[in-house]
Coordinates of C-alpha atoms in Angstrom, one line a residue:
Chain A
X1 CA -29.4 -3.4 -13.3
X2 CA -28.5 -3.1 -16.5
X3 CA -24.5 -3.8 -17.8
X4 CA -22.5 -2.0 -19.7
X5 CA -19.8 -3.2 -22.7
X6 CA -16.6 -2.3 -21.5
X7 CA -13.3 -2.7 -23.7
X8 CA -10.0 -1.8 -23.3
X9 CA -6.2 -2.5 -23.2
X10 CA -5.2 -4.0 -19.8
X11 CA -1.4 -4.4 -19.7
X12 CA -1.3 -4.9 -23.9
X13 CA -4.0 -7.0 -24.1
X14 CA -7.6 -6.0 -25.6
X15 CA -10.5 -7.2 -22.7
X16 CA -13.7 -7.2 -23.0
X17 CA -16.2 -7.1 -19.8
X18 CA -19.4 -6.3 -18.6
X19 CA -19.7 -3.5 -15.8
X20 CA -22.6 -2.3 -13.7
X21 CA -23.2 1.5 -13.7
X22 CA -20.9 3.1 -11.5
X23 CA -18.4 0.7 -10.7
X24 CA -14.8 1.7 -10.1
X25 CA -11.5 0.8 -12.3
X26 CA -10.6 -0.7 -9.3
X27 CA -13.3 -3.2 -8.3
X28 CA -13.1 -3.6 -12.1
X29 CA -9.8 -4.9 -12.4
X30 CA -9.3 -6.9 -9.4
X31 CA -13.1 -8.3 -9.4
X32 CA -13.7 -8.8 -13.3
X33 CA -10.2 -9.0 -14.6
X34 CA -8.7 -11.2 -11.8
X35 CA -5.8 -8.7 -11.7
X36 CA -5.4 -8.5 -7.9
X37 CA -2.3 -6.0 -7.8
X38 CA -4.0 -3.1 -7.4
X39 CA -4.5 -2.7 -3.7
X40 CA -7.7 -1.8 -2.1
X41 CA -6.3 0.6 0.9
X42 CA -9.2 3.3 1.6
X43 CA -11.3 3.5 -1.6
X44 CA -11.9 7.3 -1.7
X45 CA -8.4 8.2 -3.1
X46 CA -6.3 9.3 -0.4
X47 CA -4.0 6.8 -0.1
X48 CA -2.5 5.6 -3.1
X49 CA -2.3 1.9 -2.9
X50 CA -5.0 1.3 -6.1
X51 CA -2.5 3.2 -8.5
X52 CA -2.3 2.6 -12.1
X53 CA -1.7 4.3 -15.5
X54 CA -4.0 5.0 -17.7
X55 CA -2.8 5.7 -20.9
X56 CA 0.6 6.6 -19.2
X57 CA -0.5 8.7 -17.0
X58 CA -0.8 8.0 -13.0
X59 CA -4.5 7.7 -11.6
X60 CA -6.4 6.1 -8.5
X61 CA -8.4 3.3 -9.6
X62 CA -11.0 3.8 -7.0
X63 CA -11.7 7.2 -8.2
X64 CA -12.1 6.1 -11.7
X65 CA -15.3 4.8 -13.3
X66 CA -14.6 2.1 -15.3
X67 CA -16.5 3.0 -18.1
X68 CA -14.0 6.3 -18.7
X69 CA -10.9 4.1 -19.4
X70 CA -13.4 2.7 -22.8
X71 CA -10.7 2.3 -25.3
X72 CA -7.7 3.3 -23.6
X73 CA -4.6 1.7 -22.5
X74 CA -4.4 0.8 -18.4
X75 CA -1.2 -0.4 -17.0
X76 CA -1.1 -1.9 -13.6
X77 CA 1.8 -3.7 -11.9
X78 CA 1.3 -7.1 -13.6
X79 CA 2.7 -5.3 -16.8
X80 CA 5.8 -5.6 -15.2
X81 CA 6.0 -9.1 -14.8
X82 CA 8.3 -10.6 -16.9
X83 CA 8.9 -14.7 -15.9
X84 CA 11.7 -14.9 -13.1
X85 CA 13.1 -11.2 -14.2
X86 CA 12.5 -8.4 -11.8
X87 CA 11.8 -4.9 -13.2
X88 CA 14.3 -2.3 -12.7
X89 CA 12.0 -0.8 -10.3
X90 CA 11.1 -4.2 -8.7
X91 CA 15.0 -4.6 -8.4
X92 CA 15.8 -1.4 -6.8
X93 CA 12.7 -1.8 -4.5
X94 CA 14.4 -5.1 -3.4
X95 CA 17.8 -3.8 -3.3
X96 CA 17.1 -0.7 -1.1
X97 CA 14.5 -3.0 1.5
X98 CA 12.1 -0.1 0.2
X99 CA 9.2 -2.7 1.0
X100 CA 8.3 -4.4 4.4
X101 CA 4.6 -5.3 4.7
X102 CA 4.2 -4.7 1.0
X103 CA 0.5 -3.1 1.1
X104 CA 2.2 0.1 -0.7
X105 CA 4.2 -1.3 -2.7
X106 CA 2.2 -1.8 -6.3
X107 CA 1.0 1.9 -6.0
X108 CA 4.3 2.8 -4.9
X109 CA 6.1 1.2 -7.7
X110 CA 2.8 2.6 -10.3
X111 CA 3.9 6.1 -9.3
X112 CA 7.8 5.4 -9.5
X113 CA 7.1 4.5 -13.1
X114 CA 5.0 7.5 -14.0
X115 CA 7.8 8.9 -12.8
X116 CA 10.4 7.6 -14.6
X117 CA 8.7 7.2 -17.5
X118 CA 8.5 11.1 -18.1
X119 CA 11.3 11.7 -16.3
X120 CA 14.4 9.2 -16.8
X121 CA 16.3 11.5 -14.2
X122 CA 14.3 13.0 -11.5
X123 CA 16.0 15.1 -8.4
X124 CA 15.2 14.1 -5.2
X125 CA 12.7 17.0 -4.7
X126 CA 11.1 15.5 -8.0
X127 CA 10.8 11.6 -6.7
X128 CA 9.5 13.1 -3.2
X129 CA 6.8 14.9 -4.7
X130 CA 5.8 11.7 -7.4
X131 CA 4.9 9.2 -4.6
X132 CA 3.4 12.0 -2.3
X133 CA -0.1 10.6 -3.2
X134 CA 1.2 7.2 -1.6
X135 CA 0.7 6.5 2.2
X136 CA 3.4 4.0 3.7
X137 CA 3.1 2.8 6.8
X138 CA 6.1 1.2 7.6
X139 CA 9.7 2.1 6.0
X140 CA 9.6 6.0 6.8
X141 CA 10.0 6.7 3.0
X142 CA 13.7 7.1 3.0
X143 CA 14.1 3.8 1.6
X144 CA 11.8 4.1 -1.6
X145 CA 12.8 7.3 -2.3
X146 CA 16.8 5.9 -2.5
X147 CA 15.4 2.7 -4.6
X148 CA 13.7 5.2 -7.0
X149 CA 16.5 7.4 -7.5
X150 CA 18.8 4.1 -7.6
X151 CA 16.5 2.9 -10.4
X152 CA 17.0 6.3 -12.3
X153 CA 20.5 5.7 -12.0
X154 CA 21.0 2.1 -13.1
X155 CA 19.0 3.2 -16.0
X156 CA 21.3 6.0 -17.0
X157 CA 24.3 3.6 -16.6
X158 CA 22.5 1.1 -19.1
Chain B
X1 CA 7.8 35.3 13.6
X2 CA 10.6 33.1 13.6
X3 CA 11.9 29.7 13.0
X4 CA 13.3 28.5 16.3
X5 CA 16.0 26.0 16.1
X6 CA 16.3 23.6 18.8
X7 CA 17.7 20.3 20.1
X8 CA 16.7 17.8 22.2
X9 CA 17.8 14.0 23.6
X10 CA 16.7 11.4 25.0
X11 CA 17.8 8.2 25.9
X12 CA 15.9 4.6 26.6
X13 CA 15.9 1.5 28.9
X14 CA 13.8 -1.1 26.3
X15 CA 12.8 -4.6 27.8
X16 CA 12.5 -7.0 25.2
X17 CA 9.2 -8.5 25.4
X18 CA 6.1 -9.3 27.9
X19 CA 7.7 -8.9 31.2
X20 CA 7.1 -10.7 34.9
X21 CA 7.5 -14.5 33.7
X22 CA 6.0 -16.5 30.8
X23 CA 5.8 -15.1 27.7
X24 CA 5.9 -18.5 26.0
X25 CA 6.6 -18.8 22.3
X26 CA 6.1 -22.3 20.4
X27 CA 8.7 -23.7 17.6
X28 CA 8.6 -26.9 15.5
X29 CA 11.1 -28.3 13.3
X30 CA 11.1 -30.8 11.2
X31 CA 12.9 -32.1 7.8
X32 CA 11.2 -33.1 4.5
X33 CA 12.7 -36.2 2.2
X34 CA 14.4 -33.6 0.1
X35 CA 16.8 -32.3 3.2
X36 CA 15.4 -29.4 3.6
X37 CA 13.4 -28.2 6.9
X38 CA 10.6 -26.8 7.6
X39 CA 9.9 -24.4 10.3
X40 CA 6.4 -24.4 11.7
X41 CA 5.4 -21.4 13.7
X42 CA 2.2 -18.9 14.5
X43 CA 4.3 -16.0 15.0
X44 CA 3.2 -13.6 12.4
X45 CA 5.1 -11.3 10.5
X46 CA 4.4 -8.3 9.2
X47 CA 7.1 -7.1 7.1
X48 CA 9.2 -6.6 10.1
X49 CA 11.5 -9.4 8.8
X50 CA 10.8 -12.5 11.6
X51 CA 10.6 -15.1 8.7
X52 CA 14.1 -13.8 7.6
X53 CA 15.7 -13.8 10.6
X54 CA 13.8 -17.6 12.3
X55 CA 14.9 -18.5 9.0
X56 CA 18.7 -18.0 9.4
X57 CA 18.9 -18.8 13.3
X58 CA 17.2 -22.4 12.2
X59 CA 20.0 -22.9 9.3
X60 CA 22.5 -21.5 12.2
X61 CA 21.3 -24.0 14.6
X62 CA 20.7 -27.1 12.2
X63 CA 24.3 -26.6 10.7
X64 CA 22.7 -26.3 7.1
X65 CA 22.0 -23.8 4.1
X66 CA 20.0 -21.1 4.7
X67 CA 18.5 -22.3 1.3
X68 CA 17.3 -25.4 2.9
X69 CA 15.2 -23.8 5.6
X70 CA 11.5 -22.8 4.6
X71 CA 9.2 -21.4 7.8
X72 CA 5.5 -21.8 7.5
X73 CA 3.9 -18.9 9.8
X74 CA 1.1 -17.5 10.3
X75 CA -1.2 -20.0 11.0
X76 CA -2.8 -20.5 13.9
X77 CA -4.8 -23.5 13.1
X78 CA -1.5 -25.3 12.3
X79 CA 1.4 -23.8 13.7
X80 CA 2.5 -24.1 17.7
X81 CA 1.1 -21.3 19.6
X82 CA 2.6 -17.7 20.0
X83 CA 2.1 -15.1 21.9
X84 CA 1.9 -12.4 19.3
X85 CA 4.3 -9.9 17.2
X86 CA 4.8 -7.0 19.7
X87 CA 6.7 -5.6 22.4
X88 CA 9.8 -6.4 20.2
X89 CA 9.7 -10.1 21.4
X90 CA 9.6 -11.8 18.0
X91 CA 13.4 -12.3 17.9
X92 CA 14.1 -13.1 21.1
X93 CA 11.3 -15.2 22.1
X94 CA 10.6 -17.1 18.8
X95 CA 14.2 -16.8 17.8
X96 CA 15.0 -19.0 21.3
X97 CA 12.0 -21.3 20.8
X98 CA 13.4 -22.0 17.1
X99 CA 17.2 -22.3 17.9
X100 CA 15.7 -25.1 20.9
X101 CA 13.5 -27.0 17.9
X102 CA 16.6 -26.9 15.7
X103 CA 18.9 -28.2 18.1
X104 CA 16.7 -31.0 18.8
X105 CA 16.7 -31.4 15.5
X106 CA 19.9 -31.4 14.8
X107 CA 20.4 -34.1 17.4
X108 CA 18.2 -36.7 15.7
X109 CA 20.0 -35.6 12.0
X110 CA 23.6 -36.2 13.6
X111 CA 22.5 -39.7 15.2
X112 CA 20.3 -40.8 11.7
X113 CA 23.9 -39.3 9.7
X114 CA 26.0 -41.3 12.5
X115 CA 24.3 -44.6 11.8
X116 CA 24.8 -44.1 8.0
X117 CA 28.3 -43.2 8.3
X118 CA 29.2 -46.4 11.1
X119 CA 30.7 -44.0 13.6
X120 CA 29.9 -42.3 17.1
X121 CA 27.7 -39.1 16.2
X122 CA 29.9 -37.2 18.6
X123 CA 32.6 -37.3 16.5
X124 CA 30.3 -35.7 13.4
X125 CA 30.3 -32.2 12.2
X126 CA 28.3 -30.4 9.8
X127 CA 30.0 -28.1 7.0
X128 CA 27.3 -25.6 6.6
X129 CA 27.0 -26.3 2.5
X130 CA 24.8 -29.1 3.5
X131 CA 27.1 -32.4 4.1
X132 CA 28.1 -33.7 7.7
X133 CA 31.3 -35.2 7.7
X134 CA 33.5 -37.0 10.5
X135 CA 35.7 -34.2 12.3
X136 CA 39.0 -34.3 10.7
X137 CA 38.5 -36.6 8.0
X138 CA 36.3 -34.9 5.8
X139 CA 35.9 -37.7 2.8
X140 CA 34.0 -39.5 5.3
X141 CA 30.5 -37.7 4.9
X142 CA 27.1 -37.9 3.5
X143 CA 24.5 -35.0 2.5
X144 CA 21.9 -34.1 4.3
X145 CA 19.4 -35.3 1.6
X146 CA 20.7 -38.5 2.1
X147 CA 20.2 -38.5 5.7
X148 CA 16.9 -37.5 5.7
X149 CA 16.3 -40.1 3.2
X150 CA 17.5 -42.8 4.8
X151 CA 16.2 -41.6 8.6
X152 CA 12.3 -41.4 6.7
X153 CA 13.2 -44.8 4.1
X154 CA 15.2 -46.9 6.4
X155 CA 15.6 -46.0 9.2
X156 CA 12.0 -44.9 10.6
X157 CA 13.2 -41.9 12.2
X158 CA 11.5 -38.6 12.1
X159 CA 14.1 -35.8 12.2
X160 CA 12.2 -33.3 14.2
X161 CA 12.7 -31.3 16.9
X162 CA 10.3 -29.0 19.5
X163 CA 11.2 -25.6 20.8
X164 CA 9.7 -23.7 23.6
X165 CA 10.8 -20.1 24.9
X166 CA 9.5 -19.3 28.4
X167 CA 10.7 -16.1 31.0
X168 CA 11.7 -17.8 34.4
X169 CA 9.4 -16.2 36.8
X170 CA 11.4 -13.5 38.5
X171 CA 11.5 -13.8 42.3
X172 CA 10.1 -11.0 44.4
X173 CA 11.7 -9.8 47.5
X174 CA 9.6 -10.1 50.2
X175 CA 11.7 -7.1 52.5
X176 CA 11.7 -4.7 49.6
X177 CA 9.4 -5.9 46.9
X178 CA 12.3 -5.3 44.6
X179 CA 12.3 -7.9 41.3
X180 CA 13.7 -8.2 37.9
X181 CA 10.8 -7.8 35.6
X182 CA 13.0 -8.3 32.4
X183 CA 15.4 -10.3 31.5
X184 CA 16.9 -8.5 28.4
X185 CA 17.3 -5.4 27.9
X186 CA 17.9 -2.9 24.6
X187 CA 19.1 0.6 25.1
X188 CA 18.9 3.8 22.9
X189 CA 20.0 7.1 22.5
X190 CA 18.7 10.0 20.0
X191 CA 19.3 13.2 19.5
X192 CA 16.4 15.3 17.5
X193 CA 16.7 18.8 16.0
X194 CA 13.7 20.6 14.8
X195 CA 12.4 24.0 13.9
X196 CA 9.4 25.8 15.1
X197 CA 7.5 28.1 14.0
X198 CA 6.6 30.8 16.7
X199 CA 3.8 32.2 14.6
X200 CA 2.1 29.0 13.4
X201 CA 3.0 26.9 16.1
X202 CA 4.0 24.2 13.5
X203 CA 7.1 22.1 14.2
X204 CA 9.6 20.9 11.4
X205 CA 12.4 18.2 11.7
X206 CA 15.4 18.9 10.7
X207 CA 18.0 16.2 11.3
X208 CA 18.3 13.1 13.9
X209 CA 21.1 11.1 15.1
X210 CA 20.8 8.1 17.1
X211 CA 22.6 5.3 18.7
X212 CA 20.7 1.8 19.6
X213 CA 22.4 -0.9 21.7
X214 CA 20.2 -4.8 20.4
X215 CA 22.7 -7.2 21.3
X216 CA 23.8 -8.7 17.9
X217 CA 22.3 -7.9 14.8
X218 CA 21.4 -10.8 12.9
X219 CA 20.7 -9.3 10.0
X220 CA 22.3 -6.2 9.6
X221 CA 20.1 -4.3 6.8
X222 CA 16.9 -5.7 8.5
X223 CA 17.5 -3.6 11.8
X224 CA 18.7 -0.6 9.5
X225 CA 15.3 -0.6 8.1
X226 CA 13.7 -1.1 11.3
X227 CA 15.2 1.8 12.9
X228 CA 14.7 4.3 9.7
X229 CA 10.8 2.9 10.0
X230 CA 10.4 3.1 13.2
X231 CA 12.3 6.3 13.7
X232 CA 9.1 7.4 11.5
X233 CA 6.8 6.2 13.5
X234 CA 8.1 8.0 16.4
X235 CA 7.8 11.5 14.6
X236 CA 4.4 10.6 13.4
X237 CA 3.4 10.0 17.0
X238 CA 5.1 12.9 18.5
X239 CA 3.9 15.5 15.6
X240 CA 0.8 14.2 14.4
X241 CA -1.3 10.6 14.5
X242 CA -4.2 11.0 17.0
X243 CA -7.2 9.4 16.7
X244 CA -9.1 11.9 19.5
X245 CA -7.5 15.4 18.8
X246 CA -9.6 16.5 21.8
X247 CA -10.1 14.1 24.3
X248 CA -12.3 12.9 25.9
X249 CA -13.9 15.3 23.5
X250 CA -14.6 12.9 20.5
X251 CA -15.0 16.3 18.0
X252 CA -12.7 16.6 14.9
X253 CA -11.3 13.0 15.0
X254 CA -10.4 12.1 11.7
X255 CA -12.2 9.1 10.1
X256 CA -10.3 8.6 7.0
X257 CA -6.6 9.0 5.6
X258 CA -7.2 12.4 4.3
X259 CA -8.6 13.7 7.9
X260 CA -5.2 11.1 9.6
X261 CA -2.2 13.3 9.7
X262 CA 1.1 11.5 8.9
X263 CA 4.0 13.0 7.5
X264 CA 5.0 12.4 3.9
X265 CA 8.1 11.8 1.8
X266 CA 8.2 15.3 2.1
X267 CA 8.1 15.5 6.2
X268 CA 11.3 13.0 6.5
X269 CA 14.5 14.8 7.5
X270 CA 18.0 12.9 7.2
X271 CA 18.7 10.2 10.2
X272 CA 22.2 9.2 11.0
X273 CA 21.8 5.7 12.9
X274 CA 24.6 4.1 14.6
X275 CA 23.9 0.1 15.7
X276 CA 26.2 -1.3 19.1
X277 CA 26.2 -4.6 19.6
X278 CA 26.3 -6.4 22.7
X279 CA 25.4 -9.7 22.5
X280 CA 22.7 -10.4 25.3
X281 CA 23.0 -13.5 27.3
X282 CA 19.8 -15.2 26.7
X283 CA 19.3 -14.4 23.1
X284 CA 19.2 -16.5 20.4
X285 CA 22.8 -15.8 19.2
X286 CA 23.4 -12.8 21.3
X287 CA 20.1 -10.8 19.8
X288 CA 18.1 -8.7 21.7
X289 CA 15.1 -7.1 19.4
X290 CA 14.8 -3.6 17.5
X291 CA 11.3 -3.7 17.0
X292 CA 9.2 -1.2 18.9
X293 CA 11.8 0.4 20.6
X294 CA 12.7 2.1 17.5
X295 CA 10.0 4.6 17.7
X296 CA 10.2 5.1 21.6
X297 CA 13.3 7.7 22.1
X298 CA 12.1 9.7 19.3
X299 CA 9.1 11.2 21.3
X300 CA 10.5 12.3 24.2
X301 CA 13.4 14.0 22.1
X302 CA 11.8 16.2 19.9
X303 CA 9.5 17.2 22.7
X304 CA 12.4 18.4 24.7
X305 CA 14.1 19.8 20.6
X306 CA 10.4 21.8 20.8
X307 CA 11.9 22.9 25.1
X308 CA 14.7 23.8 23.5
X309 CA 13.7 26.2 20.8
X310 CA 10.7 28.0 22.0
X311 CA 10.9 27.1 25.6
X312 CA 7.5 25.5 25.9
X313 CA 6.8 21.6 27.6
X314 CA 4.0 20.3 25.8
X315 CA 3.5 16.8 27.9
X316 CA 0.4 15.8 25.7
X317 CA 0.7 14.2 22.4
X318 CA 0.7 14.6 19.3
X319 CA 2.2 17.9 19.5
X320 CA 0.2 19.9 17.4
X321 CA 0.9 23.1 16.1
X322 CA -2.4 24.2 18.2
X323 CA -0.6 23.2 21.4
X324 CA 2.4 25.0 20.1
X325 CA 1.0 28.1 19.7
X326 CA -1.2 28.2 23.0
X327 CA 1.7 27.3 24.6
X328 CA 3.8 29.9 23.5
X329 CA 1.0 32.8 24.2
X330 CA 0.2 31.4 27.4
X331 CA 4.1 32.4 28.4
X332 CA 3.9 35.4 26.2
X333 CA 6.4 34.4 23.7
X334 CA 8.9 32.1 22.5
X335 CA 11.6 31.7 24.8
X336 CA 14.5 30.1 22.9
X337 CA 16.6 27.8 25.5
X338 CA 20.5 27.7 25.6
X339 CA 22.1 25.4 23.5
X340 CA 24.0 22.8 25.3

C-alpha cells in the first residue's frame, strides 16, 4: 500500500514520517514516533487514555487519522518532561495519590491541561466535566479531581 | 414523581486472605556491595501500593533507610513464588514472608557488623540512618555499606535472608465441626445515603460515611486511597458494572466501554472515612489488609439506602434503574421507609 508524507510538530519538534492510509494518531505516535505515552485503552474513543492536544485543543488519538494533524502542533505527555522536574500537574498528581495503576494517568493529565490551559481557575463542576471523557479504574476520581484543582491553585499562588 | 431520600448500613466481618490453611507467600532478601537491599518477590502490584508498603516493613525489619531498600516484583520467572494479589492478602501474607527474610537478614548483617567492630553482635544496635553501633556507646559503629563490603570482600558472607508466610491449618472439631477458617480479621462499617427516583427508577448517591477497623496502617495515605477507590468500586458494583444485564440471558451485554456502565467524576458523592486501628496479632507490624474489603460494605448498604427510600429489596445486582422501577410498580408505588 502506498505511504503517505506526514509532517508535523510533536511536542516542538518538526517530524517527518511515512503513514499507511488510514492509520490513527495513535498507532502513529507510539508505533512511528516511539512516543509510548499515549495509552492504548479501547481504541474506539471511549475511554480516554490515548489523549492528546492537537494544536491545544484535547482529542483521542485513536479517533484521529494521522494524516489530519499535517502541519499542526500535537502535544502529548512527553512535552511535559522536563529532566528530574515534575510538571505542576505531574506534582499535584503525586501529591494527591491521584494515580495508582497509572493506565489513566497520561490522558488524565492531557485533559487536566486542556483544562488548565483555557481555564487557569476551573470550579469543581468545571474540572469534573474536563476529565469526563477519561475512564479510571482505580482511585474513584476524588483524588484527581483534588490534584487538579490543587494544581489550579498552586498556579494562582505563583 | 419524586426523589426519595433514604439511608442505609451495613457492617462487615473481612478475613484477610485465602482461608482454611496455607496460603503460602515467598520473600527473599538480600544486600548488594553498596548496602542497600534488595527485595525479591512475585507478588504483583497493581497500583494498590504493595511495593510501598514490602518496601517499608523490609527497612523496619533490617533496621535501615527506607532509601536503601529496592523490591524487585513481578516476576515470576525470578522472584519466590506467591500466591497472587487478592483477597486483601498482599500485606499480610507478603508483608510476614518479607519481615521473616529481613530478619534473617538482619541476623547475618549484625554478626558480619559484629566481627568488624570485635564485639558480641548481641550487644549491636542499628540507628535506622544506616550505621549499627554498640548499644550505649555510639562512636563504636560502622555503616552498613561497609558491612556489606566487608561481609561480600572479606569476609565471604552473603547477607541474605529467606521468608515464608504460611496459615497454620486450623483444627476441625470432630463433635461439632466448628473451626477457625481465618486467622485475621478486618471489620467495617458504612453508612450510604442515596436518592431515587420513583419515576425513572434511577438511583443517585448522595453522601457516605464509613468506619474500617485494619489493624495498623502502615502507610496512612495508602489506605486512604484504597478506601476512596474501593469505596468506588462498591457503587459501581451495586449501581451498575454487569457484564450479563439479563442472565443467563446473554442479550444486551455490553462489549465495550461505551456499552460498560461506570460512574464518572460526575457520579462520585462526598465520603467521610474514619480508619481504627487495632494492631492484629499475626500481622506484620500489627497490619491487617484494606484491599478488597473496601468495596464489600458498600453494596449491601445502598441496597438497604434504596429499602429505605422507596421501600423496595432488590437482592440482584447491579441495581438498575429497570429493577427499580419494576420493583416499585410491582408494589404499586414507592413506599418511603422510616428513618431510623
Amino acid at each position: 500500500m502506498a505511504k503517505t508524507a506526514l509532517q508535523f510538530r510533536h511536542n516542538g519538534r518538526d517530524v517527518a514520517i511515512f503513514v499507511d492510509g488510514g492509520v490513527n494518531l495513535l498507532l502513529a505516535l507510539r508505533e512511528l514516533i516511539g512516543d509510548m505515552t499515549p495509552k492504548f485503552g479501547c481504541g474506539q474513543g471511549g475511554c480516554g487514555a490515548c489523549s492528546v492536544l492537537i494544536d491545544g485543543e484535547l482529542h483521542l488519538s485513536c479517533l484521529t487519522l494521522a494524516e489530519t494533524v499535517a502541519g499542526r502542533s500535537v502535544e502529548t505527555l512527553e512535552s511535559m518532561k522536563d529532566g528530574p522536574n515534575l510538571h505542576p500537574l505531574q506534582r499535584a498528581f503525586a501529591d494527591n495519590f491521584a494515580a495508582q495503576c497509572g493506565y489513566c494517568t497520561p490522558g488524565m493529565l492531557m485533559a487536566a491541561k486542556a483544562l488548565l490551559d483555557r481555564n487557569p481557575q476551573p470550579s469543581r463542576a468545571e474540572v469534573v466535566e474536563a476529565i469526563s471523557g477519561n475512564i479510571c479504574r482505580c482511585t474513584g476520581y476524588e483524588p484527581i479531581i483534588n490534584a487538579v484543582l490543587a494544581a489550579s491553585a498552586s498556579r494562582a499562588r505563583a | 414523581m419524586t426523589r426519595h431520600h433514604g439511608r442505609g448500613i451495613a457492617s462487615i466481618n473481612y478475613p484477610i486472605g485465602m482461608n482454611l490453611g496455607g496460603d503460602p507467600s515467598q520473600a527473599l532478601v538480600h544486600s548488594n556491595p553498596s548496602g542497600k537491599f534488595t527485595v525479591a518477590l512475585s507478588s504483583i502490584d497493581l497500583g494498590q501500593g504493595m511495593k510501598s508498603v514490602t518496601r517499608q516493613i523490609c527497612a523496619e525489619t533490617l533496621g535501615v533507610p527506607v532509601e536503601d531498600v529496592y523490591v524487585d516484583t513481578a516476576d515470576s520467572d525470578t522472584g519466590p513464588h506467591c500466591m497472587g494479589s487478592f483477597a486483601s492478602r498482599g500485606t499480610h501474607r507478603v508483608g510476614n514472608a518479607v519481615m521473616a527474610a529481613a530478619r534473617e537478614a538482619r541476623g547475618v548483617m549484625m554478626e558480619a557488623a559484629a566481627e568488624e567492630l570485635e564485639v558480641n553482635a548481641a550487644d549491636l544496635e542499628t540507628d535506622g540512618r544506616g550505621n549499627i553501633h554498640v548499644k550505649g556507646a555510639p562512636h563504636r559503629s560502622i555503616s552498613t555499606k561497609d558491612v556489606a563490603i566487608a561481609a561480600q570482600f572479606k569476609q565471604g558472607r552473603t547477607i541474605s535472608g529467606r521468608g515464608i508466610f504460611l496459615v497454620p491449618l486450623s483444627d476441625v472439631d470432630p463433635e461439632t465441626g466448628e473451626m477457625s477458617p481465618a486467622t485475621c480479621y478486618a471489620h467495617a462499617c458504612l453508612v450510604a445515603e442515596v436518592e431515587v427516583d420513583d419515576e425513572t427508577g434511577e438511583v443517585s448517591m448522595v453522601r457516605m460515611d464509613s468506619a474500617y477497623e485494619l489493624g495498623r496502617a502502615l502507610n496512612p495515605r495508602l489506605v486512604e486511597q484504597q478506601l476512596v477507590g474501593g469505596a468506588w468500586m462498591g457503587v459501581s458494583h451495586a449501581l451498575y458494572e454487569t457484564t450479563e444485564p439479563y442472565y443467563p440471558n446473554p442479550a444486551h451485554g455490553p462489549r465495550d466501554f461505551v456499552d460498560y456502565l461506570m460512574p464518572g467524576p460526575g457520579n462520585i458523592c462526598p465520603h467521610d472515612i474514619a480508619v481504627l486501628e487495632r494492631p492484629a496479632a499475626d500481622g506484620p507490624f500489627g497490619a491487617k489488609g484494606p484491599g478488597e474489603m473496601c468495596a464489600n460494605p458498600v453494596l449491601p448498604a445502598v441496597a438497604n439506602a434504596i429499602f429505605n427510600a422507596v421501600g423496595v429489596r432488590i437482592d440482584e445486582l447491579p441495581i438498575t434503574p429497570e429493577k427499580v422501577l419494576r420493583a416499585i410498580k410491582a408494589q404499586g408505588g414507592a413506599r418511603p421507609q422510616p428513618r431510623r
